[in-house]
Structures are given as structure tokens and as C-alpha cells.
Short mmCIF file of C-alpha atoms in Angstrom, two decimals:
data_model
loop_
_atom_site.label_atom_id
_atom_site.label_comp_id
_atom_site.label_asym_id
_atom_site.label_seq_id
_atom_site.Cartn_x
_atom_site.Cartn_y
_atom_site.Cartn_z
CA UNK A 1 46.94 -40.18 -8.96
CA UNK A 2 49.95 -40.34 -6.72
CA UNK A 3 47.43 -42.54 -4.29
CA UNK A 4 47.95 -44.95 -7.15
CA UNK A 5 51.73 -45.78 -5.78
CA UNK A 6 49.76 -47.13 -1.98
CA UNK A 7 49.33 -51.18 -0.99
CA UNK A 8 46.19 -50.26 0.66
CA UNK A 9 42.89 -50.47 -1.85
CA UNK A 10 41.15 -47.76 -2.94
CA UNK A 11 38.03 -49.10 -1.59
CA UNK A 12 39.75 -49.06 1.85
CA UNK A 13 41.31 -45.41 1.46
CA UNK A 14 37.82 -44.31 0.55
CA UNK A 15 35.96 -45.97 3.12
CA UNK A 16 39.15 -44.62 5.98
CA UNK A 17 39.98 -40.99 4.68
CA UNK A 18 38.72 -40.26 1.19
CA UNK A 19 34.78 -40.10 1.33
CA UNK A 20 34.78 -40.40 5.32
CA UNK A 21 33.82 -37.34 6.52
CA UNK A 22 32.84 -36.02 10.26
CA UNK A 23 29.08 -36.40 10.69
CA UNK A 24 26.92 -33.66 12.00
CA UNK A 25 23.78 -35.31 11.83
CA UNK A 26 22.71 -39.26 12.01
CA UNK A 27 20.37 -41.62 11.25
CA UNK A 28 18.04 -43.37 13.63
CA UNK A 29 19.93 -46.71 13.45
CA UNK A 30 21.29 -48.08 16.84
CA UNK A 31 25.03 -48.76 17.15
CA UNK A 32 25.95 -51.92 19.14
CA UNK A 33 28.18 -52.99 21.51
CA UNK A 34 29.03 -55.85 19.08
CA UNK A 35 30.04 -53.18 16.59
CA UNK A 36 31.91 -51.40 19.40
CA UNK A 37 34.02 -54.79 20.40
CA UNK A 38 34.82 -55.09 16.40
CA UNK A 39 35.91 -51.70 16.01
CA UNK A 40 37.93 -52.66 20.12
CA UNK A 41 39.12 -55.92 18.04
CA UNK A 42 40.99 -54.24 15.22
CA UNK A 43 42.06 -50.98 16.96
CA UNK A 44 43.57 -52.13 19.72
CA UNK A 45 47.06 -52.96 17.71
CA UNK A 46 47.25 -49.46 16.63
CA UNK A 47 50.88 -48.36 18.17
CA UNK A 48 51.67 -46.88 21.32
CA UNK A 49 54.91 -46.15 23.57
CA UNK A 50 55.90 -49.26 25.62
CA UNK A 51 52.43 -50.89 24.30
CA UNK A 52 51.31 -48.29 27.28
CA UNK A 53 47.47 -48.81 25.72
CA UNK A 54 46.28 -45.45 28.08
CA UNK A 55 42.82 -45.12 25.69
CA UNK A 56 39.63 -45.72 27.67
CA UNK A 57 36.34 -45.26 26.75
CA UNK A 58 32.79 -44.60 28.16
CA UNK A 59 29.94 -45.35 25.72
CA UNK A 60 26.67 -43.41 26.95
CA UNK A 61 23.83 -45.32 26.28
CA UNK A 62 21.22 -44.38 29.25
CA UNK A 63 18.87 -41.14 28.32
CA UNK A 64 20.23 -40.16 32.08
CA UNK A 65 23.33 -40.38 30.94
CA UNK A 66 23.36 -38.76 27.64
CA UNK A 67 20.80 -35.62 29.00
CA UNK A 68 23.86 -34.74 31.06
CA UNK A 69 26.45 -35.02 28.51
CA UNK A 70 24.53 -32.95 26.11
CA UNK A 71 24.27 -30.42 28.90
CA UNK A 72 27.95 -30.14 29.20
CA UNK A 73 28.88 -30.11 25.39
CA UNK A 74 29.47 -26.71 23.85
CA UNK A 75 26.05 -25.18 22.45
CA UNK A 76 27.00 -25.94 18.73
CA UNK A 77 27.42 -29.47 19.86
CA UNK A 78 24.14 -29.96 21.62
CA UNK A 79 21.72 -31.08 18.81
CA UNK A 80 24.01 -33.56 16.78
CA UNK A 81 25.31 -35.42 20.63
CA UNK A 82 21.19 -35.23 21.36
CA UNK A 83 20.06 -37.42 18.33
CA UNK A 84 23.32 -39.36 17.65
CA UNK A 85 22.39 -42.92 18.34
CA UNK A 86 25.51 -43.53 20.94
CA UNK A 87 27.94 -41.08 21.71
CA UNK A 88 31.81 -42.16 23.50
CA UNK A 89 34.06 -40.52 25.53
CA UNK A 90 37.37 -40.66 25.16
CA UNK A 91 39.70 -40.33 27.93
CA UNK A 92 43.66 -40.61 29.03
CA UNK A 93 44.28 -43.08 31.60
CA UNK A 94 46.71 -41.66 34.15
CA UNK A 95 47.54 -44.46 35.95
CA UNK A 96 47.95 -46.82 32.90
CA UNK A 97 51.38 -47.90 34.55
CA UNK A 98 49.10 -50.64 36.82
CA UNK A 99 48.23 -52.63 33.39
CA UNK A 100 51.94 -52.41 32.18
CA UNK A 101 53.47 -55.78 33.51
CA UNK A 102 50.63 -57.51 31.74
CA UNK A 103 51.07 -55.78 28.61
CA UNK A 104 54.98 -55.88 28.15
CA UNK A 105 55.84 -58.98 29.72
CA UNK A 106 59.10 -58.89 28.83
CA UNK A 107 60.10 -55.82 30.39
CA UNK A 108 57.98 -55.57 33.35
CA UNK A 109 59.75 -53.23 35.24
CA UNK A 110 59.18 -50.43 32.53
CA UNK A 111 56.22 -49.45 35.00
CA UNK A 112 58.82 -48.72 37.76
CA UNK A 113 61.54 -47.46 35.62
CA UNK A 114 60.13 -44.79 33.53
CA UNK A 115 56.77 -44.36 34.88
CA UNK A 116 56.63 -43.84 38.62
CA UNK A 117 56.99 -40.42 37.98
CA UNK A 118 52.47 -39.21 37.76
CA UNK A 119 53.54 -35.98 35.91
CA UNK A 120 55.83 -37.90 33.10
CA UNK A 121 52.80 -40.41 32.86
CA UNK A 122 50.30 -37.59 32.37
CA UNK A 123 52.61 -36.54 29.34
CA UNK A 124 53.07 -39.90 28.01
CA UNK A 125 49.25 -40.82 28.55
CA UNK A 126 48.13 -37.76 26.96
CA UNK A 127 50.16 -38.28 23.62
CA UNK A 128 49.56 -41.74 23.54
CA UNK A 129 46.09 -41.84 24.08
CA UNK A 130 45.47 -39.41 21.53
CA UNK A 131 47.03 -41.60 18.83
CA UNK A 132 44.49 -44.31 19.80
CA UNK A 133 41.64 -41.31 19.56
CA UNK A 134 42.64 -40.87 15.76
CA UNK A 135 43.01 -45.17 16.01
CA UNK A 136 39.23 -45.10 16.92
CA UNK A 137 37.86 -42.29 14.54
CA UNK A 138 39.44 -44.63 11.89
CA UNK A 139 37.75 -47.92 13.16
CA UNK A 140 34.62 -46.61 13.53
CA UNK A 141 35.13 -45.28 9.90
CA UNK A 142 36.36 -49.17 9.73
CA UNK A 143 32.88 -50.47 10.87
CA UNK A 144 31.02 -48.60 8.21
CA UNK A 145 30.02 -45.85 10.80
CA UNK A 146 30.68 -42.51 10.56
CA UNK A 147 32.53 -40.42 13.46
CA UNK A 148 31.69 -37.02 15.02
CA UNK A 149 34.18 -35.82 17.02
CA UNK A 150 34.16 -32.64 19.70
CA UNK A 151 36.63 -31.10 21.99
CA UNK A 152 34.61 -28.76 22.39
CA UNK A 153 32.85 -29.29 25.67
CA UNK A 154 33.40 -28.68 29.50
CA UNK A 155 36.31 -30.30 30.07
CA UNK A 156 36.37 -30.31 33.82
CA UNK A 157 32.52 -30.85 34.08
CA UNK A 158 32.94 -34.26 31.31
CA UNK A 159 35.66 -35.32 33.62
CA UNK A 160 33.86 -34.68 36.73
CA UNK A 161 30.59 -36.06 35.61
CA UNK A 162 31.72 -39.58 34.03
CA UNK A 163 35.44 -39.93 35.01
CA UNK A 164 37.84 -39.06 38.07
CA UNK A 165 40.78 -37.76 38.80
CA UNK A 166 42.82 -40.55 37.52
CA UNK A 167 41.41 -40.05 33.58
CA UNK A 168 41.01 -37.34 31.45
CA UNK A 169 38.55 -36.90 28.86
CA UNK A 170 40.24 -35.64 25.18
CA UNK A 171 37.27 -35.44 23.13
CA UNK A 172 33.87 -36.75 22.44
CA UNK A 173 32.83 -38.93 19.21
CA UNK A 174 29.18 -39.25 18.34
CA UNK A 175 28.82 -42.18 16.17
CA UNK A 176 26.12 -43.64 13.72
CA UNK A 177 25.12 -43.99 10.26
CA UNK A 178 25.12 -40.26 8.13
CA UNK A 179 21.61 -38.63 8.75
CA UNK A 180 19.85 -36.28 6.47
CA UNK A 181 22.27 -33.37 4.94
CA UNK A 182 24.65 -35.06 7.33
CA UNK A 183 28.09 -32.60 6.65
CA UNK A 184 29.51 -29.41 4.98
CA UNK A 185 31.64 -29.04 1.86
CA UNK A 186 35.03 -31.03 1.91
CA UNK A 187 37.24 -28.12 3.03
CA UNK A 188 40.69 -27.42 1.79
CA UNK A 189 43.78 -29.65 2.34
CA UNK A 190 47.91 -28.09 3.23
CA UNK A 191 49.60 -29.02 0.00
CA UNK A 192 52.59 -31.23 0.49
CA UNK A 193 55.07 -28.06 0.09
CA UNK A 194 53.08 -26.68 2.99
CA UNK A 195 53.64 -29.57 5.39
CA UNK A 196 56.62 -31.33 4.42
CA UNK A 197 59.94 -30.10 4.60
CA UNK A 198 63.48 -32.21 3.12
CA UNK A 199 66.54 -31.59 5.48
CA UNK B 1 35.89 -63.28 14.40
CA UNK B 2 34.43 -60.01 15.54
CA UNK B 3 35.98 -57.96 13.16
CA UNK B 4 33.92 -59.68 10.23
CA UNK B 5 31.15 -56.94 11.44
CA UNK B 6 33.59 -54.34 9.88
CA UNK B 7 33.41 -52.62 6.25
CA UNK B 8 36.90 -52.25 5.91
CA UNK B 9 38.74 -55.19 4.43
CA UNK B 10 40.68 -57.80 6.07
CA UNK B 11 43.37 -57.32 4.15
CA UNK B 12 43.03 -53.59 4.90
CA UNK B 13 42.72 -54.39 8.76
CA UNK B 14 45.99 -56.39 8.31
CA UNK B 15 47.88 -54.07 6.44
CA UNK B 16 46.94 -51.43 8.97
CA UNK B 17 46.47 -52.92 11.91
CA UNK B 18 46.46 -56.78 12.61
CA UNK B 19 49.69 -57.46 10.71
CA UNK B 20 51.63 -54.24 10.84
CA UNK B 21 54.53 -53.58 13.11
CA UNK B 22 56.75 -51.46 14.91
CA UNK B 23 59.66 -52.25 13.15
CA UNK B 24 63.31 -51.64 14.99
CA UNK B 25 65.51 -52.79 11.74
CA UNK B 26 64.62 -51.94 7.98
CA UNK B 27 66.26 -53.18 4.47
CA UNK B 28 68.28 -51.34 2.57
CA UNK B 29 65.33 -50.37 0.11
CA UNK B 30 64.86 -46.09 -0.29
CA UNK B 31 61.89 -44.81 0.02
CA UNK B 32 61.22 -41.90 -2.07
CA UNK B 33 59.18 -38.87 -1.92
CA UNK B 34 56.64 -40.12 -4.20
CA UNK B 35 56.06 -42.17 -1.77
CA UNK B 36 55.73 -39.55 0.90
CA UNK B 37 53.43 -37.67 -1.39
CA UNK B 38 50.85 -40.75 -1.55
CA UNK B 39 50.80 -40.80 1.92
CA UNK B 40 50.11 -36.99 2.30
CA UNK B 41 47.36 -37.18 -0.77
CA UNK B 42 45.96 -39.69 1.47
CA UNK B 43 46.24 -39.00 5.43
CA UNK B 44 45.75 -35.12 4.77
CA UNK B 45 41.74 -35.90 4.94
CA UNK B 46 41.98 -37.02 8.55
CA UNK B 47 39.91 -34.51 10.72
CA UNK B 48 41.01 -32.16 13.18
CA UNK B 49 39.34 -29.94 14.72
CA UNK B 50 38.46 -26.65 12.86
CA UNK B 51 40.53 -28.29 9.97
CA UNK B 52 43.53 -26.71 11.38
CA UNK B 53 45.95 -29.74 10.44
CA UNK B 54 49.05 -28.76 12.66
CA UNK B 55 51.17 -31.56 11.66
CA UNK B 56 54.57 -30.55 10.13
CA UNK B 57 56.81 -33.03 9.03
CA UNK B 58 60.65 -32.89 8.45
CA UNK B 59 62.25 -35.51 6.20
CA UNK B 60 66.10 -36.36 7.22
CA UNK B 61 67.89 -37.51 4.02
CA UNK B 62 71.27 -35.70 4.05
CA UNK B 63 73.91 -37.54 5.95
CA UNK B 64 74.31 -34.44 7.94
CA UNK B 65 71.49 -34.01 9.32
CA UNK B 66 70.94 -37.99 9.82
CA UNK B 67 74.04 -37.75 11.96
CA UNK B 68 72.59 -34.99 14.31
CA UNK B 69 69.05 -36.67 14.63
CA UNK B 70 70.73 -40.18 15.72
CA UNK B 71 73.15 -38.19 18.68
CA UNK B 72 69.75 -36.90 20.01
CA UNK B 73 67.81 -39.92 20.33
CA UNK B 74 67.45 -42.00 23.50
CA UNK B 75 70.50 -44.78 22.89
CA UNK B 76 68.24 -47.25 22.39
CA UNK B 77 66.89 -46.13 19.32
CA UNK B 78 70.63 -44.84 18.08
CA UNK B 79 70.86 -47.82 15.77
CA UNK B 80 67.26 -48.12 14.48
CA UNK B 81 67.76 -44.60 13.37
CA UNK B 82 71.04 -44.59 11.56
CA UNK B 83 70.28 -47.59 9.51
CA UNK B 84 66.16 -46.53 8.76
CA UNK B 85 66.21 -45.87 4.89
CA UNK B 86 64.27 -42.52 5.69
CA UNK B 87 63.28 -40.70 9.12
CA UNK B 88 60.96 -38.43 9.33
CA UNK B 89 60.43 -36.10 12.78
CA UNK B 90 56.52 -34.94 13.58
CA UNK B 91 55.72 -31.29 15.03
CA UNK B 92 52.54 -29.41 15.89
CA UNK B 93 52.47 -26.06 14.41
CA UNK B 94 52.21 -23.41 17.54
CA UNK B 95 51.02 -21.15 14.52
CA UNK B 96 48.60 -22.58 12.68
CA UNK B 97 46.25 -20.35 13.10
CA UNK B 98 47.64 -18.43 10.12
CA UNK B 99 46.28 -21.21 7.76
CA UNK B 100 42.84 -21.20 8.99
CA UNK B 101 41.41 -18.93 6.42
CA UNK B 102 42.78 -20.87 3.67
CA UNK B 103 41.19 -24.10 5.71
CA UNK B 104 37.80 -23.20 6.58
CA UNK B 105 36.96 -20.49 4.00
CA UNK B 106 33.42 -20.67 4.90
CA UNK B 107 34.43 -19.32 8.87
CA UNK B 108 37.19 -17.45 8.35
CA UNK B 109 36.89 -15.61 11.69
CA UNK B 110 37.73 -19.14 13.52
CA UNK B 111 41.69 -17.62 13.28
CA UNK B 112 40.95 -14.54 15.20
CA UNK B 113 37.38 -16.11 17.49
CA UNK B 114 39.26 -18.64 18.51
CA UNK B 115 42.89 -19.43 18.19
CA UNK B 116 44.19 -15.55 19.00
CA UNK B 117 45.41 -16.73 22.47
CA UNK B 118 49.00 -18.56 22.06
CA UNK B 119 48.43 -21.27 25.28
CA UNK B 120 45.34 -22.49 23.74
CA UNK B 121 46.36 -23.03 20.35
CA UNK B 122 49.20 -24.74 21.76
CA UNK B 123 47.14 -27.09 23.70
CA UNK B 124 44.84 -27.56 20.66
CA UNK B 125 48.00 -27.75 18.25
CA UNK B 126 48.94 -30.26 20.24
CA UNK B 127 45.83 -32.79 20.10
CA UNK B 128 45.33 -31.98 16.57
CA UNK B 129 49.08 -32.61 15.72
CA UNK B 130 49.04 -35.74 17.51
CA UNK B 131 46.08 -37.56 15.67
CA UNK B 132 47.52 -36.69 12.37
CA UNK B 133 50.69 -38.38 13.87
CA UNK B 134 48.57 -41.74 14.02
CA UNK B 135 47.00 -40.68 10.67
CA UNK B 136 50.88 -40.92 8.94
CA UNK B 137 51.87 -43.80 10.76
CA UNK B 138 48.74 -45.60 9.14
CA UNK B 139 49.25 -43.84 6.09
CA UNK B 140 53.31 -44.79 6.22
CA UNK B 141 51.50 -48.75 6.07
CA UNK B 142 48.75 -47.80 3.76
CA UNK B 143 52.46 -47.33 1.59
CA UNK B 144 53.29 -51.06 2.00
CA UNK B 145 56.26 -49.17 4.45
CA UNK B 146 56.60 -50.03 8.20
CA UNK B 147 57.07 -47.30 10.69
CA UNK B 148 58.84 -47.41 13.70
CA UNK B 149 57.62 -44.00 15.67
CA UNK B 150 59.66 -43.13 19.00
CA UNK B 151 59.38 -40.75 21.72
CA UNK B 152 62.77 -41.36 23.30
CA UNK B 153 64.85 -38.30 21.80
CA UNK B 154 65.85 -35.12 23.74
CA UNK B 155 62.82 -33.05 22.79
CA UNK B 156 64.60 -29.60 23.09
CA UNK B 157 67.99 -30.98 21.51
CA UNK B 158 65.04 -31.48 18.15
CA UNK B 159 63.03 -28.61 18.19
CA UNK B 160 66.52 -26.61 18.29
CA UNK B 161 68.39 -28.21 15.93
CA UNK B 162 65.13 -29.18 12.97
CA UNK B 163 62.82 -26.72 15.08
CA UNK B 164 62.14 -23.39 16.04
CA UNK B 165 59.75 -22.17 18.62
CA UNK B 166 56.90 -22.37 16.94
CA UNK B 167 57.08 -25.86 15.98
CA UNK B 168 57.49 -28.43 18.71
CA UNK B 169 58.45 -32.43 18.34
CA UNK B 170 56.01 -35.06 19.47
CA UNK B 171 57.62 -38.23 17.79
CA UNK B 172 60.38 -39.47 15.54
CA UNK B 173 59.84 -41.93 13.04
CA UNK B 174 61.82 -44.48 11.08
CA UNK B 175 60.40 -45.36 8.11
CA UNK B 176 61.25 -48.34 5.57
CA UNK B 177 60.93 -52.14 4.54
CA UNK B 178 61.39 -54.30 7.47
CA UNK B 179 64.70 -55.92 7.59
CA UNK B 180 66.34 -58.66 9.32
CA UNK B 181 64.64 -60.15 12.61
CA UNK B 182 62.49 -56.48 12.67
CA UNK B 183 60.84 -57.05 15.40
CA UNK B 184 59.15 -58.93 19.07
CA UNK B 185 56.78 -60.86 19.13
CA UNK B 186 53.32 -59.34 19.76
CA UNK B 187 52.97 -58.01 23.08
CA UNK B 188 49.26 -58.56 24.52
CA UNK B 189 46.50 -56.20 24.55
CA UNK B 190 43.28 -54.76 26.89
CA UNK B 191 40.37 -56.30 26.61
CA UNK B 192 37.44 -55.03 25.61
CA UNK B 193 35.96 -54.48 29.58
CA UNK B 194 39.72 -53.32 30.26
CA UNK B 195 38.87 -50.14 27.63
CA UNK B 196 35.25 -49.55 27.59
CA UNK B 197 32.83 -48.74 30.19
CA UNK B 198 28.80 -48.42 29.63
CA UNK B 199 26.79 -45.74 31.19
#
């Protein structure tokens, strides 16, 4: 198996991308915020442009809460975010640039000279904090939990609802341990031909 | 330590996370296709929505085209990228949509229901894309390799010279053993109630 040729165990590709898979239904076992800070602990090292860190979260834990989340999730989404035990939001930062100083001390004027510009930032935030989306899937994978996530929901009525104008929600992730007949068939991969090209 | 609360490894949280780097010089060392075919077998189970895994991915090996990749890079990461054993640049697939049968055999309409309008598979291209760009970096450490991904390059210069318009850059990235002095120290990171918020 050409896996064979990786440093990282196979007990650790399993647990990450082999037999992970996205959950559609959960059990009735709470996730907790010390799980969340463990998953916070090891993701937060995962790369990103100028260490710009634009990933911020909302956990929904109230039943107020999470009635009007399910409300604004697309139908087919309803039912799984309804009985997952905690479901997250994950949203782009806009105005990350106000944390920069702290987190590149030793260029603190990157704030001023490449991200005073809000449209450039929106860009930047965007990619960025969708790396650290795929860094969470994988640490909640990480904490022995599996992952749901959705994009599709109301995107202005999510941001609305539980952020502002300053952050922008880029998907959903229910999260808890696999319920009964919890997902579908693996589906098909791209073969390598099909995705890598040699220039 | 929080992280003790995880499944995965801490020698898998270290080789992914805690310990790897961004590296900005690399060894000598090749790295082979093999190599970039363990990483594929591996990363190419990372979900995206609809399973529509955008992500293409051009190798540079000829001197050639090494030459035209470092002349469109930001000047900063000029050297980096002529002396990285292999470089590698990441694009979302505007098209993808023509895969989607193959992908989801068990809903083939999904191509035609919901990806026939061009501006939203490009914003979904786009999301998707970018997750399975932090799925190869991982998987580029998962190889024992360190990556050094970049967004400084002039993003039309790429698409038009590796590109067409159906494929569009999000990141360039280096790819090798570490080599001398390879990189700063760690920069800091949010904490916990800097990134998460409880509702």
C-alpha cells in the first residue's frame, strides 16, 4: 500500500481520513467544552498566512439557540443539526488585522502594511479561515468525535442571527459520537492521474 | 495537557501539528512521486461537500517551468522556491461538476440540481478546493515532508502560465526536508476565548 511509504501511523491515518467519515446521525453523548479546548489546543498551529489565525467559532449549546439554527439550515440538514449533541459555527473574521501585532510580533506592522485594505482582508480571511475549517474537521476527528459538516444553510440569516457584519459564517459542523446507521457508502475517490499533473 | 483528551496520538499531533513547520529553506533531499501518491491515497478521503474534491495539483519538476514559477512569486518567497526540492501549485476546479457522477453515483443529478450555474460552483469550488489545500499540507507532514504553502505570487501571472480558466490558484507550496536554520521561532496563538464563543 503506497500509504505504507507515510511517517504518520496507520492508527492515526485511520482515525484522521481513512475510517473517518461525515456523520449524519449521533449518539446521545454530550460533547464538552473540555473536548472543544483540546481539539482548540492542537489545532490552533495548523498554518495560516502571516499566522493571520481569522477562524472563529460559536458553539450552540442553549435549546434557544440551536431551535433557531435548525430553522435556518437547509431542510436536508434539519434532523441531523436537531439531535446532534453540539453543533459549531464556523466563521471568517474580517477584521482579524486587530489581533495581528500580538500574533506576529516580529513584524507588527504587517497589519498596516498589507491589511488596511477591508476588501484584501475579506480575501485573505476567507482562504485562510477555511484552511483552519478543514484544521477543525480533522481535530474533532482528532478527539475521537466525528464531524458533520454543512454549507448548506442561510447564509445571510446564520450570519445575521449569531454573527455581524464583521464575520462570516463558512459552514456548520455538527459534532458527536456516530449514532445509529450513522453514514452512506464510502463514495468514490479522483485517482491520482485525475488530480495531479507533472510540469 | 489538554490535548491528552484526544484519540489521536501525540506523536501524530506533533507530526501534524505541534511540531510541524512552515519551513522557508529545505535540504537537498528529492522527493518523489511515490511520495506524492501516499499523500493522495491518503488526503483524497477528506470531505467536501457533495464529494466534489476540486483540488488540482500541478507538480513543477522541470527546470523550465521552476524558473517561470519563481519570477511570479512575491520576492520574498523567490529563494524558498528555487531551492524547494519539489513545488507543487493548488487550484480549484471551476469544472468539477463534470466528475460528480463518477463521485456520488448514488445522486447523480447533484451535477445538473445543483452545480449547472458557473458563479456558484465557483464559490463552492472555491471552499471545497481550499480545505483539501489544508488536507495536503497535513498530508505533505503525514509524509515525514515539511511544507511551506504561500499566497504571495501574482495569481493571474499562475493561472496563465500552469492554468487555464477553469482552474484558478489559491496557494503555492514548497515541499521538502527542512534545511539549514528552516525556520522562526513559533509565533503565538489565540486563545481559546479569543476563537470560541458559547451561545
Amino acid at each position: 500500500m503506497s500509504t505504507d511509504l507515510l511517517a504518520l501511523s496507520p492508527a492515526a491515518q485511520d482515525l484522521l481520513f481513512r475510517e473517518a467519515r461525515t456523520a449524519n446521525t449521533f449518539s446521545t453523548e454530550p460533547v464538552t467544552d473540555e473536548q472543544m479546548r483540546a481539539v482548540h489546543e492542537l489545532i490552533k498551529y495548523g498554518p495560516t498566512a502571516y499566522n493571520q489565525c481569522p477562524l472563529r467559532i460559536v458553539l450552540l449549546r442553549s435549546a434557544e439557540a440551536r431551535e433557531k439554527l435548525v430553522d435556518l439550515m437547509d431542510e436536508g440538514n434539519r434532523p441531523k443539526t436537531a439531535t446532534a449533541p453540539l453543533t459549531a459555527v464556523l466563521a471568517a473574521d474580517f477584521e482579524f488585522q486587530e489581533e495581528l501585532p500580538a500574533l506576529m510580533p516580529h513584524f507588527p506592522q504587517a497589519k498596516d502594511v498589507y491589511f488596511a485594505d477591508r476588501a484584501g482582508r475579506e480575501e485573505s480571511a476567507y482562504l485562510n479561515a477555511a484552511l483552519q475549517c478543514a484544521y477543525f474537521i480533522l481535530g474533532v476527528r482528532a478527539a475521537g468525535l466525528a464531524a458533520g459538516p454543512m454549507t448548506g444553510f442561510d447564509v445571510p440569516g446564520v450570519r445575521k442571527e449569531f454573527l455581524d457584519d464583521d464575520h462570516f459564517p463558512l459552514m456548520v459542523v455538527n459534532i458527536g459520537k456516530p449514532g445509529v446507521d450513522p453514514w452512506f457508502p464510502r463514495s468514490p475517490r479522483l485517482a491520482y492521474e485525475d488530480v495531479f499533473t507533472t510540469l
